[in-house]
Amino acid sequence: MHHRTSLNTRKQEFRFKRLRQLLFTTKGLGILLLAPAVIFILITVVYPMAYSFFISFFDWNLVYSSPTYIGVTNYIKIYQDVVFWNSLRTSLVFTFSSVFLELLIGLAMALLLNRKIHGVGMLRTIFAMPFVITPVVVALMWKWLYNPDYGLIPWVLDGLGMANSDLLGNPKTALGAVIGVEVWQTTGFMFVLLLAGLQSIPNELYEASYVDGASSLQSFRFVTLPLLKPVLLTSLLLRTIDAIKGLDKFYILTGGGPGTSTEVLPLLILENAFRYFNVGYGAALSYILTSVILLVSFIYIRTLRAIK
Amino acid sequence: MYSSTRTLITLIILVSVVSGITGMVEAEKDYVGVTLNFLNCSGPSDDLLQKQIEAFEKETGATVILENVPYGQMFGKLVLGLRSGSYDVFAADYQWIPQFAKSDSLLPLDQYLNDPAIASPELDLGDFSKVVLDSLTINGVTYGLPWYANVNLGVVRKSLLRDSGLSWPDDWDGFLTVAKKMTRDTDGDGKVDIYGATVAGGRHSHLATEFRQYIWSFGSDFLDADYKPLFNNDKAVAALQYMIDLIHKYKVASPASVNYNYEDGLLAFVQGNVASTWAWPTTVATVSDPTKSSVSDDFQVVARPGVPLLSPWGFAVAKKSKYPEAAYKLVEWLASKESLREWAQRGYPVGRMSVLSDPVLLKDDPIMSVYKKSISRARYMPPLPHWEELRSNLIRHLSNAIIGKISAEEAIKRSAEAAEELADKY
């Protein structure tokens, strides 16, 4: 009896010692401190994503049916759906047009304002400001600006002699009008990141290049761009992912119209998952969108890494 | 000290007696301790609903938590809320009734309606508008009590109609003539300043509402009892073409109509940019409000030409309500003659015939006669379980026709194909 008690006590002591080692070493403490965040991410991100992928193989209308397993039928339907391809095309056109314009304008502004001139601080703040406005407020504001009955933009365009100044009501100009709003709001984000990138490039490199006889353009090409590559990649990636997922401006400005001229993929997902409550089909659509984002990100990274 | 002790004891006894009496009075109220959650579609008269709910609370001791949300959010909230038991009572667009009945989310009310111990003696089921009550009944089971029968109406500028020299028409040919006369260039710059008509041609649920009214007016029908399309014909094509021509051929509707919903049309009307538009009775209040409308003293409410859409609303009870009897009594209270009379005084075409026919109300409010005329010509579409999905498909094709991307024939054909596919699926 005494021997058994002594053995149990030794076992307990051993366990406590192991626990103390686990908790109070650097590694153990790190795991302990990370655990709440990891659990939170598992519950709020990993589990919903896994469940969403799971239900994409089911036919399930949340209003009045139980889930029925249908394999890859949802994905086949998507492949055969003309509406899906149209919306994907619209999303991609919107994304690449707006990101390209943001990059161009953002880089130009960053280069212009990367100098010590009077009032440059205020100018930087003004250019960055649209980005901090809530996207829904921006969309509502521009909806009023574009309004054909009392908006400022049609009034100006009418004054310039434009035939059809209702940009949002014309299927040929509606997408461009939304791109304009997106560029207005998010160029500030590009500008801030690129400016920070420019300011981290040591001045000595430019001085050395000038000493070697490089022109401004050569300096930009061989000094600025290579050193700006990491920031460029980050900015492009973040903005592209954001733009492909873009929903709020389309929802408020056009609702996907006129016709289907601004019907983007996120709107289609919203309709299927949250209006018809066909959650299986909606989940499948959202995984297609995720795949597109991953593919685009992969292409960006490979391309930019290949650029020397 | 003796005096202050006596005073204290007297005070304690007094407080106890008053509390006891209050408690007894409270105990007589039927639903003390009951809390009901009520989801409503927000509108300009939410204050009246709140007032009626407070009266119910005072009468019964129940607590009612009212949540007002825009129409666009209602269905989504109900899908999740009825499943989770978050709501006890809700304002029901009749189109939702079959969908929620199919998912067994609604409480059948017949058990209370037919129970004299529970139903109020003043209920008077026969006084309800039959078409509205029928719209809330599925396979003989009553799921809601009528609130009002939303019927699509017109608002027109009195001065412009008078200047046209014409009277308001009852058919669409007459409407085109009036619209042409009311369309004008007021400053002589060659551009139209006031359009005679509006078309809710944007990618919005209102486009489907417009479509149904036009095809009925042109002699076509929408769906049969099996939800199969009945509009794949020349009459429906002519109806859709008429809508398109108002904008592009006759130019009596603003080109901006390709993006309009009813709210946009109403906004253009109150700003004086269009001579007529379509509205629901609940939104007419905006036109008459001088703080919101520049034409508040220059408009009249008119019956929509042809066949207007009737869109009934009622009050329904969730199956998962913890207090079904109390929830039913709230519904009964809100659908009572007294409550609906107050709505009628606010301009709502309520679902009780005695209120609609009240000579005092008719005399005080000339709009009531427009309601009666409209309701007599109106049709409503029997609710179908997959309406949200069908409507989205219709809007996609109709909108493409409105902007000229496809022809009216092609739009009707594609819409009919979508309707056929969904009818087979559901």
XYZ file of C-alpha atoms in Angstrom:
734
model
C 0.000 0.000 0.000
C 2.742 2.395 0.964
C 4.672 1.370 -2.171
C 1.628 2.033 -4.446
C 0.984 5.408 -2.830
C 4.578 6.347 -3.281
C 4.389 5.353 -6.989
C 1.228 7.433 -7.574
C 2.806 10.391 -5.846
C 5.912 10.091 -7.994
C 3.743 9.902 -11.132
C 1.853 13.043 -10.129
C 5.042 14.869 -9.366
C 6.383 13.874 -12.773
C 3.245 15.182 -14.505
C 3.409 18.502 -12.668
C 7.067 18.824 -13.541
C 6.276 18.209 -17.231
C 3.441 20.739 -17.074
C 5.687 23.324 -15.503
C 8.277 22.673 -18.202
C 5.615 23.023 -20.872
C 4.185 26.246 -19.510
C 7.258 28.031 -18.479
C 9.624 27.408 -21.353
C 9.589 29.894 -24.193
C 8.049 27.403 -26.595
C 5.372 26.313 -24.158
C 4.433 29.812 -23.208
C 4.258 30.806 -26.851
C 1.860 27.959 -27.592
C -0.252 28.884 -24.629
C -0.521 32.531 -25.653
C -1.281 31.689 -29.275
C -3.909 29.116 -28.388
C -6.889 31.509 -27.949
C -6.232 33.159 -31.331
C -5.802 29.800 -33.034
C -8.992 28.464 -31.508
C -10.817 31.629 -32.563
C -9.574 31.278 -36.140
C -10.451 27.597 -36.201
C -14.006 28.357 -35.114
C -14.667 31.497 -37.157
C -12.634 30.842 -40.302
C -11.507 27.259 -40.792
C -14.716 25.539 -39.714
C -17.070 27.790 -41.752
C -14.836 27.421 -44.813
C -14.736 23.665 -44.475
C -18.490 23.486 -43.889
C -19.170 25.772 -46.801
C -17.081 23.538 -49.071
C -18.952 20.532 -47.728
C -22.415 21.961 -48.487
C -21.343 22.942 -52.010
C -21.924 19.265 -52.843
C -25.526 19.437 -51.697
C -28.766 20.715 -53.145
C -30.164 22.692 -50.224
C -32.711 25.470 -50.094
C -32.719 26.864 -46.590
C -36.386 27.948 -46.780
C -38.050 24.642 -47.419
C -35.813 21.727 -48.218
C -33.398 19.421 -46.460
C -29.897 19.007 -47.860
C -29.597 16.363 -50.581
C -26.183 15.112 -51.675
C -25.662 15.717 -55.421
C -21.899 15.400 -55.827
C -20.361 17.917 -58.241
C -23.690 18.808 -59.893
C -23.546 22.372 -58.560
C -20.134 22.882 -60.152
C -21.311 21.407 -63.451
C -24.331 23.744 -63.410
C -22.033 26.689 -62.825
C -19.850 25.655 -65.754
C -22.923 25.495 -67.992
C -24.474 28.735 -66.732
C -24.147 31.658 -69.161
C -25.008 34.067 -66.367
C -21.995 32.852 -64.346
C -19.551 33.370 -67.221
C -20.927 36.837 -67.879
C -20.574 37.800 -64.240
C -17.045 36.379 -64.032
C -16.030 38.347 -67.104
C -17.521 41.536 -65.652
C -15.730 40.957 -62.331
C -12.375 40.445 -64.061
C -12.771 43.489 -66.312
C -13.686 45.584 -63.283
C -10.800 44.230 -61.236
C -7.997 44.626 -63.715
C -9.187 47.986 -65.017
C -9.576 49.535 -61.597
C -6.358 48.072 -60.152
C -4.344 49.140 -63.190
C -5.671 52.707 -62.978
C -5.110 52.818 -59.221
C -1.530 51.653 -59.679
C -0.836 54.198 -62.381
C -2.368 57.146 -60.562
C -1.180 56.009 -57.117
C 2.419 55.614 -58.293
C 2.363 58.951 -60.098
C 1.051 60.685 -56.968
C 3.580 58.912 -54.756
C 6.462 59.934 -57.033
C 5.179 63.503 -57.158
C 4.755 63.818 -53.430
C 7.907 61.979 -52.414
C 9.775 65.221 -51.891
C 10.158 67.945 -49.345
C 7.923 70.762 -50.532
C 5.727 73.133 -48.638
C 2.307 71.684 -47.913
C 3.208 68.157 -49.022
C 1.947 66.712 -45.760
C -1.490 68.202 -46.283
C -1.586 67.018 -49.899
C -0.701 63.501 -48.828
C -3.567 63.529 -46.331
C -6.040 64.814 -48.916
C -5.106 62.133 -51.440
C -5.364 59.388 -48.853
C -8.668 60.580 -47.381
C -11.210 58.925 -49.740
C -9.922 55.542 -48.659
C -11.025 56.040 -45.080
C -14.653 56.744 -46.010
C -16.997 53.775 -45.619
C -17.536 52.157 -49.050
C -21.320 52.203 -48.688
C -21.279 55.949 -48.001
C -19.031 56.479 -51.016
C -21.457 54.532 -53.209
C -24.476 56.488 -51.960
C -22.649 59.756 -52.464
C -21.705 58.893 -56.039
C -25.203 57.629 -56.770
C -26.396 61.145 -56.092
C -23.568 62.639 -58.156
C -24.486 60.396 -61.087
C -28.243 60.946 -60.783
C -29.577 62.026 -64.207
C -32.218 64.342 -62.723
C -30.162 66.326 -60.235
C -26.614 64.969 -60.211
C -23.543 67.155 -60.754
C -21.868 64.808 -63.245
C -24.722 64.637 -65.802
C -25.075 68.405 -65.491
C -21.392 68.878 -66.348
C -21.513 66.307 -69.147
C -24.632 67.958 -70.568
C -22.761 71.233 -70.536
C -19.936 69.617 -72.474
C -22.426 68.465 -75.084
C -22.438 64.758 -74.265
C -25.374 62.913 -75.857
C -26.188 60.536 -73.012
C -25.006 61.872 -69.698
C -26.751 59.200 -67.612
C -23.635 57.094 -67.110
C -25.213 54.597 -64.716
C -28.283 54.176 -66.911
C -26.323 53.356 -70.059
C -25.141 49.737 -70.325
C -22.068 50.915 -72.295
C -20.873 53.293 -69.581
C -22.272 51.826 -66.352
C -19.285 49.578 -65.624
C -16.881 52.409 -66.379
C -18.827 54.658 -64.019
C -18.466 52.131 -61.190
C -14.767 51.697 -61.990
C -14.429 55.472 -61.662
C -15.906 55.373 -58.184
C -13.654 52.491 -57.167
C -10.536 54.262 -58.459
C -11.557 57.492 -56.707
C -11.823 55.719 -53.404
C -8.975 53.237 -53.374
C -6.169 55.031 -55.216
C -5.377 56.561 -51.830
C -4.558 53.100 -50.488
C -2.102 52.431 -53.316
C -0.651 55.894 -52.862
C 0.005 55.422 -49.144
C 1.692 52.036 -49.602
C 3.780 53.098 -52.582
C 4.833 56.322 -50.879
C 5.996 54.335 -47.862
C 7.907 52.039 -50.210
C 9.542 54.980 -51.991
C 10.547 56.568 -48.728
C 12.296 53.382 -47.623
C 14.657 53.443 -50.618
C 18.003 54.890 -49.474
C 18.875 58.173 -51.117
C 22.463 57.044 -51.545
C 21.399 54.662 -54.300
C 19.948 57.535 -56.326
C 23.054 59.617 -55.720
C 25.235 56.742 -56.867
C 23.149 56.268 -59.998
C 23.399 59.956 -60.855
C 27.134 59.831 -60.365
C 27.184 56.903 -62.818
C 25.363 59.093 -65.333
C 21.889 57.532 -65.125
C 18.942 59.641 -66.305
C 15.783 60.018 -64.236
C 14.051 57.353 -66.283
C 16.966 54.941 -65.926
C 17.094 55.688 -62.239
C 13.390 54.920 -61.969
C 13.788 51.684 -63.929
C 16.897 50.304 -62.327
C 16.706 51.660 -58.797
C 13.135 52.545 -57.913
C 11.178 49.715 -59.531
C 13.297 46.780 -58.338
C 13.365 48.070 -54.777
C 9.664 48.864 -54.918
C 8.813 45.339 -56.083
C 7.858 43.905 -52.672
C 5.552 46.853 -51.959
C 4.142 46.704 -55.477
C 3.386 43.033 -55.123
C 1.707 43.529 -51.754
C -0.364 46.478 -52.989
C -1.417 44.771 -56.203
C -2.309 41.552 -54.439
C -4.346 43.227 -51.736
C -6.177 45.489 -54.137
C -6.865 42.723 -56.637
C -8.319 40.444 -53.994
C -10.410 43.321 -52.695
C -11.637 44.325 -56.143
C -12.602 40.800 -57.227
C -14.713 40.505 -54.073
C -16.204 43.970 -54.669
C -19.944 44.021 -54.018
C -21.059 47.133 -52.134
C -20.630 49.668 -54.936
C -22.408 47.471 -57.473
C -25.203 46.687 -55.042
C -25.930 50.350 -54.381
C -25.072 52.043 -57.667
C -26.601 49.663 -60.194
C -27.904 46.453 -58.597
C -26.174 44.616 -61.432
C -27.957 46.592 -64.160
C -28.774 48.116 -66.469
C -29.584 44.712 -67.880
C -26.677 42.536 -66.799
C -23.939 45.012 -67.683
C -22.637 45.318 -64.108
C -23.632 41.936 -62.734
C -20.467 40.769 -60.978
C -19.811 37.362 -59.453
C -20.199 38.462 -55.808
C -23.677 39.789 -56.683
C -24.573 36.422 -58.158
C -23.398 34.719 -54.973
C -25.460 37.153 -52.890
C -28.559 36.413 -54.979
C -28.248 32.664 -54.847
C -27.170 32.294 -51.240
C -29.099 35.101 -49.560
C -32.104 35.826 -51.761
C -33.083 32.404 -53.045
C -31.340 30.721 -50.098
C -29.905 28.041 -52.389
C -26.959 27.730 -50.030
C -25.409 24.708 -51.752
C -25.208 26.453 -55.120
C -24.140 29.700 -53.455
C -21.331 27.895 -51.624
C -20.141 26.344 -54.894
C -20.101 29.783 -56.535
C -18.115 31.222 -53.648
C -15.514 28.468 -53.963
C -15.188 29.227 -57.654
C -14.557 32.857 -56.690
C -11.965 31.754 -54.129
C -10.235 29.637 -56.770
C -10.111 32.596 -59.151
C -8.558 34.761 -56.437
C -5.953 32.113 -55.635
C -5.101 31.682 -59.313
C -4.716 35.419 -59.880
C -2.559 35.725 -56.747
C -0.344 32.874 -57.932
C 0.099 34.494 -61.348
C 0.990 37.833 -59.747
C 3.602 36.341 -57.481
C 5.216 34.277 -60.212
C 5.226 37.169 -62.677
C 6.635 39.720 -60.319
C 9.289 37.339 -59.076
C 10.322 36.680 -62.653
C 10.793 40.394 -63.322
C 14.426 41.199 -62.612
C -40.614 58.986 18.414
C -43.828 57.124 18.935
C -45.439 59.425 16.351
C -42.712 58.786 13.738
C -42.888 55.013 14.299
C -46.626 55.104 13.796
C -46.164 57.117 10.603
C -43.594 54.633 9.327
C -45.856 51.650 10.005
C -48.779 53.397 8.325
C -46.621 54.084 5.305
C -45.477 50.482 5.072
C -49.073 49.211 5.258
C -50.171 51.713 2.624
C -47.416 50.713 0.216
C -48.189 47.028 0.736
C -51.875 47.542 0.051
C -51.218 49.538 -3.108
C -48.698 46.951 -4.328
C -51.173 44.214 -3.620
C -53.917 45.931 -5.531
C -51.575 46.657 -8.434
C -50.471 43.065 -8.415
C -54.058 41.876 -8.487
C -54.826 44.215 -11.371
C -51.737 43.004 -13.198
C -52.693 39.407 -12.509
C -56.034 40.026 -14.181
C -54.220 40.923 -17.368
C -53.932 37.826 -19.465
C -50.356 37.901 -20.619
C -48.281 39.397 -17.854
C -44.703 38.201 -18.153
C -45.102 37.355 -21.845
C -42.656 38.948 -24.276
C -43.405 38.848 -27.986
C -40.945 39.741 -30.719
C -42.575 41.412 -33.726
C -40.838 41.958 -37.069
C -42.384 44.673 -39.227
C -41.650 46.183 -42.620
C -40.677 49.782 -41.937
C -42.763 52.526 -43.512
C -43.991 56.074 -42.975
C -46.601 54.966 -40.416
C -44.467 52.917 -38.050
C -45.558 55.256 -35.264
C -49.166 54.086 -35.642
C -48.157 50.447 -35.289
C -46.129 51.322 -32.198
C -49.137 53.128 -30.732
C -51.421 50.153 -31.355
C -48.887 47.784 -29.832
C -48.631 49.954 -26.729
C -52.413 49.812 -26.398
C -52.229 46.002 -26.620
C -49.519 45.931 -23.970
C -51.600 48.086 -21.664
C -54.642 45.880 -22.159
C -52.974 42.498 -21.820
C -49.824 43.063 -19.757
C -47.666 41.535 -22.495
C -44.464 43.164 -23.678
C -43.994 43.500 -27.416
C -40.588 44.259 -28.895
C -41.100 45.806 -32.306
C -38.354 45.641 -34.914
C -38.809 47.681 -38.105
C -36.664 46.778 -41.104
C -36.757 47.743 -44.793
C -38.682 45.398 -47.093
C -35.494 44.171 -48.766
C -34.240 42.734 -45.463
C -37.489 41.194 -44.243
C -37.405 37.869 -46.074
C -33.826 37.070 -45.108
C -34.494 37.879 -41.450
C -37.626 35.752 -41.482
C -35.911 32.727 -43.048
C -33.435 32.604 -40.204
C -35.613 34.124 -37.510
C -38.560 31.753 -37.945
C -36.226 28.752 -37.882
C -34.509 29.919 -34.738
C -37.657 31.095 -32.966
C -36.459 34.695 -32.812
C -39.814 36.120 -33.856
C -43.322 35.463 -32.618
C -45.335 37.713 -34.917
C -44.467 39.365 -38.203
C -45.950 41.522 -40.913
C -46.383 39.181 -43.850
C -46.249 39.947 -47.543
C -48.726 37.353 -48.840
C -46.056 36.012 -51.221
C -44.073 34.676 -48.305
C -46.928 32.682 -46.815
C -46.665 29.576 -49.053
C -42.888 29.457 -48.681
C -43.006 29.508 -44.910
C -46.059 27.276 -44.783
C -44.140 24.713 -46.850
C -41.271 24.805 -44.376
C -43.751 24.458 -41.487
C -42.651 27.762 -39.984
C -46.136 29.242 -39.557
C -48.728 28.646 -36.896
C -52.159 27.743 -38.330
C -54.608 30.207 -36.804
C -57.818 28.209 -37.305
C -57.499 26.570 -33.889
C -57.858 30.020 -32.321
C -60.250 31.537 -34.881
C -62.721 28.718 -34.296
C -62.359 28.645 -30.535
C -64.955 30.968 -28.944
C -63.003 30.871 -25.677
C -60.034 32.535 -27.368
C -61.273 34.428 -30.449
C -62.763 37.815 -29.778
C -66.545 38.079 -30.325
C -65.850 41.178 -32.469
C -63.490 39.299 -34.789
C -66.133 39.039 -37.567
C -64.208 36.922 -40.086
C -66.789 37.679 -42.766
C -65.889 41.356 -42.654
C -62.403 40.724 -44.001
C -61.799 41.279 -47.684
C -62.161 37.808 -49.175
C -59.305 38.197 -51.642
C -56.943 39.342 -48.895
C -57.961 36.590 -46.481
C -57.646 34.002 -49.263
C -54.128 35.222 -50.030
C -53.128 34.341 -46.460
C -54.771 30.906 -46.627
C -53.026 27.841 -48.042
C -54.988 24.641 -48.738
C -57.800 25.814 -46.500
C -55.514 26.626 -43.568
C -55.464 30.250 -42.399
C -51.995 31.494 -41.611
C -52.615 35.196 -41.235
C -55.194 37.901 -40.681
C -55.494 40.775 -43.203
C -53.824 44.098 -42.668
C -54.121 46.013 -45.913
C -54.452 45.323 -49.600
C -51.601 47.136 -51.263
C -52.807 48.150 -54.698
C -50.648 49.910 -57.258
C -51.862 53.444 -57.893
C -50.862 56.465 -59.912
C -50.030 60.001 -58.843
C -50.318 62.767 -61.430
C -49.701 66.499 -61.488
C -53.121 68.162 -61.390
C -51.999 71.267 -63.283
C -50.326 69.309 -66.095
C -53.296 66.982 -66.488
C -55.616 69.985 -66.605
C -53.413 71.718 -69.204
C -53.455 68.594 -71.360
C -57.208 69.026 -71.688
C -57.742 65.342 -71.067
C -59.106 63.312 -68.198
C -57.206 60.504 -66.555
C -57.567 57.364 -68.682
C -58.628 53.852 -67.768
C -56.593 52.120 -70.469
C -53.026 52.231 -71.752
C -53.797 53.739 -75.155
C -55.417 56.646 -73.366
C -52.450 56.847 -71.009
C -50.009 57.200 -73.904
C -52.043 60.108 -75.289
C -52.080 61.845 -71.904
C -48.374 61.170 -71.317
C -47.471 62.709 -74.690
C -49.458 65.827 -73.851
C -47.858 66.155 -70.424
C -44.282 65.719 -71.739
C -42.869 69.172 -72.316
C -39.829 71.335 -72.838
C -40.535 74.196 -70.457
C -37.543 76.410 -71.265
C -37.378 76.002 -75.043
C -33.862 74.560 -75.166
C -34.924 71.535 -77.170
C -34.593 69.158 -74.207
C -37.499 67.636 -72.347
C -37.792 69.058 -68.836
C -40.868 67.208 -67.656
C -41.592 63.656 -68.773
C -45.196 62.543 -68.859
C -44.569 59.038 -67.494
C -42.167 56.815 -65.601
C -41.255 53.185 -66.071
C -39.732 51.222 -63.193
C -37.308 49.600 -65.625
C -34.324 49.068 -63.346
C -32.977 45.764 -62.072
C -35.276 45.737 -59.105
C -38.250 43.752 -57.877
C -40.534 46.553 -59.091
C -39.786 45.625 -62.696
C -41.447 42.246 -62.114
C -44.391 44.064 -60.513
C -44.726 46.331 -63.548
C -44.436 43.422 -65.959
C -47.311 41.512 -64.398
C -49.604 44.545 -64.446
C -48.859 45.275 -68.081
C -49.319 41.708 -69.295
C -52.623 41.402 -67.445
C -53.756 44.707 -68.939
C -52.812 43.520 -72.438
C -54.866 40.360 -72.016
C -52.206 37.805 -71.132
C -51.841 35.826 -67.942
C -48.858 35.007 -65.785
C -48.749 31.478 -64.355
C -51.135 28.553 -64.135
C -51.971 26.527 -61.030
C -48.836 24.407 -61.553
C -46.676 27.569 -61.804
C -46.131 27.004 -65.522
C -45.815 30.203 -67.578
C -48.847 31.480 -69.465
C -47.135 34.602 -70.810
C -45.200 33.123 -73.719
C -47.460 34.830 -76.270
C -47.851 37.899 -78.475
C -49.894 39.786 -75.896
C -47.090 39.621 -73.337
C -44.584 40.647 -76.011
C -46.806 43.616 -76.878
C -47.021 44.540 -73.189
C -43.237 44.483 -72.728
C -42.755 46.347 -76.010
C -45.144 49.041 -74.769
C -42.991 49.525 -71.663
C -39.854 49.751 -73.816
C -41.500 52.145 -76.283
C -42.554 54.539 -73.524
C -38.826 55.162 -72.961
C -37.170 54.729 -76.336
C -39.810 55.242 -79.044
C -42.357 57.699 -77.676
C -39.827 59.259 -75.241
C -42.514 60.090 -72.708
C -40.515 58.404 -69.940
C -37.055 59.590 -68.932
C -34.093 57.593 -70.349
C -33.042 57.237 -66.715
C -36.036 54.909 -66.318
C -33.805 52.002 -67.314
C -32.417 52.248 -63.772
C -35.559 53.324 -61.950
C -37.476 51.597 -59.216
C -40.684 53.009 -57.711
C -38.744 55.144 -55.223
C -36.719 56.753 -58.015
C -39.887 57.504 -59.952
C -41.485 59.002 -56.861
C -38.409 61.115 -56.204
C -38.502 62.428 -59.776
C -42.208 63.205 -59.277
C -41.820 65.110 -56.014
C -39.008 67.112 -57.594
C -41.276 68.106 -60.457
C -39.319 66.251 -63.159
C -42.109 63.871 -64.198
C -45.847 64.430 -64.552
C -46.990 61.022 -63.349
C -45.642 57.962 -61.644
C -46.758 54.778 -59.926
C -46.823 54.281 -56.190
C -48.170 52.191 -53.377
C -50.671 53.754 -50.958
C -48.034 53.673 -48.239
C -45.772 56.014 -50.201
C -48.420 58.570 -51.184
C -47.812 60.327 -47.852
C -44.381 61.411 -49.155
C -45.979 63.306 -52.045
C -48.314 65.269 -49.815
C -45.603 66.242 -47.336
C -44.478 69.809 -48.178
C -41.122 69.202 -46.456
C -40.375 66.378 -48.895
C -42.296 67.321 -52.028
C -42.263 70.374 -54.262
C -45.637 69.340 -55.698
C -47.479 68.648 -52.451
C -50.318 70.994 -53.442
C -50.429 70.007 -57.114
C -51.088 66.295 -57.331
C -53.925 63.822 -57.260
C -54.055 60.091 -56.656
C -55.542 58.145 -59.551
C -56.356 54.561 -60.368
C -53.728 52.844 -62.478
C -55.022 52.156 -66.017
C -55.717 48.567 -66.944
C -55.265 45.940 -64.265
C -53.342 46.978 -61.168
C -51.566 44.536 -58.916
C -53.008 43.707 -55.565
C -50.371 42.835 -53.024
C -51.991 41.966 -49.719
C -50.269 42.184 -46.388
C -51.279 40.483 -43.184
C -50.062 39.522 -39.747
C -48.837 35.994 -39.121
C -47.569 33.949 -36.171
C -44.414 31.842 -36.034
C -44.823 28.136 -35.289
C -41.933 28.292 -32.848
C -43.454 31.103 -30.801
C -43.213 30.298 -27.096
C -46.509 32.111 -26.529
C -48.731 31.157 -29.494
C -51.990 32.222 -27.901
C -50.637 35.638 -26.911
C -49.148 36.012 -30.393
C -52.516 35.189 -31.952
C -54.235 37.760 -29.722
C -51.762 40.404 -30.872
C -52.552 39.560 -34.492
C -56.257 39.695 -33.742
C -55.825 43.070 -32.015
C -53.965 44.572 -34.963
C -56.518 43.226 -37.460
C -59.526 44.464 -35.468
C -62.004 46.965 -36.901
C -60.796 49.687 -34.566
C -57.123 49.196 -35.462
C -57.720 48.984 -39.196
C -59.915 52.075 -39.114
C -56.898 53.991 -37.810
C -54.850 52.677 -40.741
C -57.592 53.670 -43.166
C -57.491 57.174 -41.751
C -53.800 57.214 -42.642
C -54.666 56.332 -46.213
C -54.148 52.560 -46.174
C -56.581 50.398 -48.182
C -57.250 48.069 -45.284
C -58.503 44.514 -45.511
C -61.902 45.070 -43.854
C -64.893 45.849 -46.079
C -66.847 47.679 -43.367
C -63.990 50.128 -42.964
C -63.495 50.586 -46.722
C -67.207 51.258 -47.165
C -67.528 53.620 -44.211
C -69.326 56.723 -45.599
C -67.579 58.986 -43.097
C -64.152 57.821 -44.189
C -65.155 58.013 -47.859
C -66.374 61.546 -47.387
C -63.253 62.687 -45.535
C -60.761 61.023 -47.816
C -61.459 61.016 -51.577
C -58.517 58.638 -52.063
C -60.641 55.887 -50.517
C -62.863 55.925 -53.627
C -59.735 55.500 -55.779
C -58.791 52.511 -53.633
C -62.197 50.948 -53.991
C -62.104 51.432 -57.785
C -58.567 50.030 -58.000
C -59.255 47.030 -55.782
C -62.317 46.201 -57.853
C -60.117 45.924 -60.973
C -57.034 44.533 -59.280
C -55.601 41.074 -59.542
C -53.161 39.371 -57.329
C -50.851 36.607 -58.282
C -51.400 33.451 -56.225
C -48.307 33.097 -54.091
C -45.723 30.557 -55.138
C -42.957 28.985 -53.074
C -40.111 29.939 -55.400
C -41.156 33.526 -56.091
C -37.826 35.131 -55.087
C -35.874 32.991 -57.542
C -38.421 33.375 -60.351
C -38.580 37.119 -59.868
C -34.768 37.476 -60.072
C -34.705 35.499 -63.305
C -37.529 37.568 -64.810
C -35.861 40.830 -63.864
C -32.611 39.795 -65.516
C -34.253 39.153 -68.903
C -36.752 42.007 -68.759
C -34.020 44.472 -67.863
C -31.943 43.345 -70.824
C -34.940 44.028 -73.067
C -35.523 47.445 -71.500
C -31.965 48.513 -72.370
C -32.246 47.031 -75.855
C -29.692 44.272 -75.349
C -32.267 41.672 -76.429
C -35.639 41.983 -78.119
C -38.932 41.857 -76.259
C -39.685 38.476 -77.886
C -36.374 37.042 -76.714
C -36.895 38.378 -73.193
C -40.372 36.817 -72.971
C -39.023 33.531 -74.342
C -36.143 33.388 -71.863
C -38.373 34.416 -68.976
C -40.873 31.689 -69.864
C -38.053 29.117 -70.057
C -36.813 30.167 -66.630
C -40.337 29.948 -65.202
C -40.824 26.487 -66.746
C -37.537 25.232 -65.309
C -38.347 26.509 -61.843
C -41.875 25.072 -61.967
C -40.377 21.641 -62.698
C -37.816 22.049 -59.939
C -40.321 23.053 -57.272
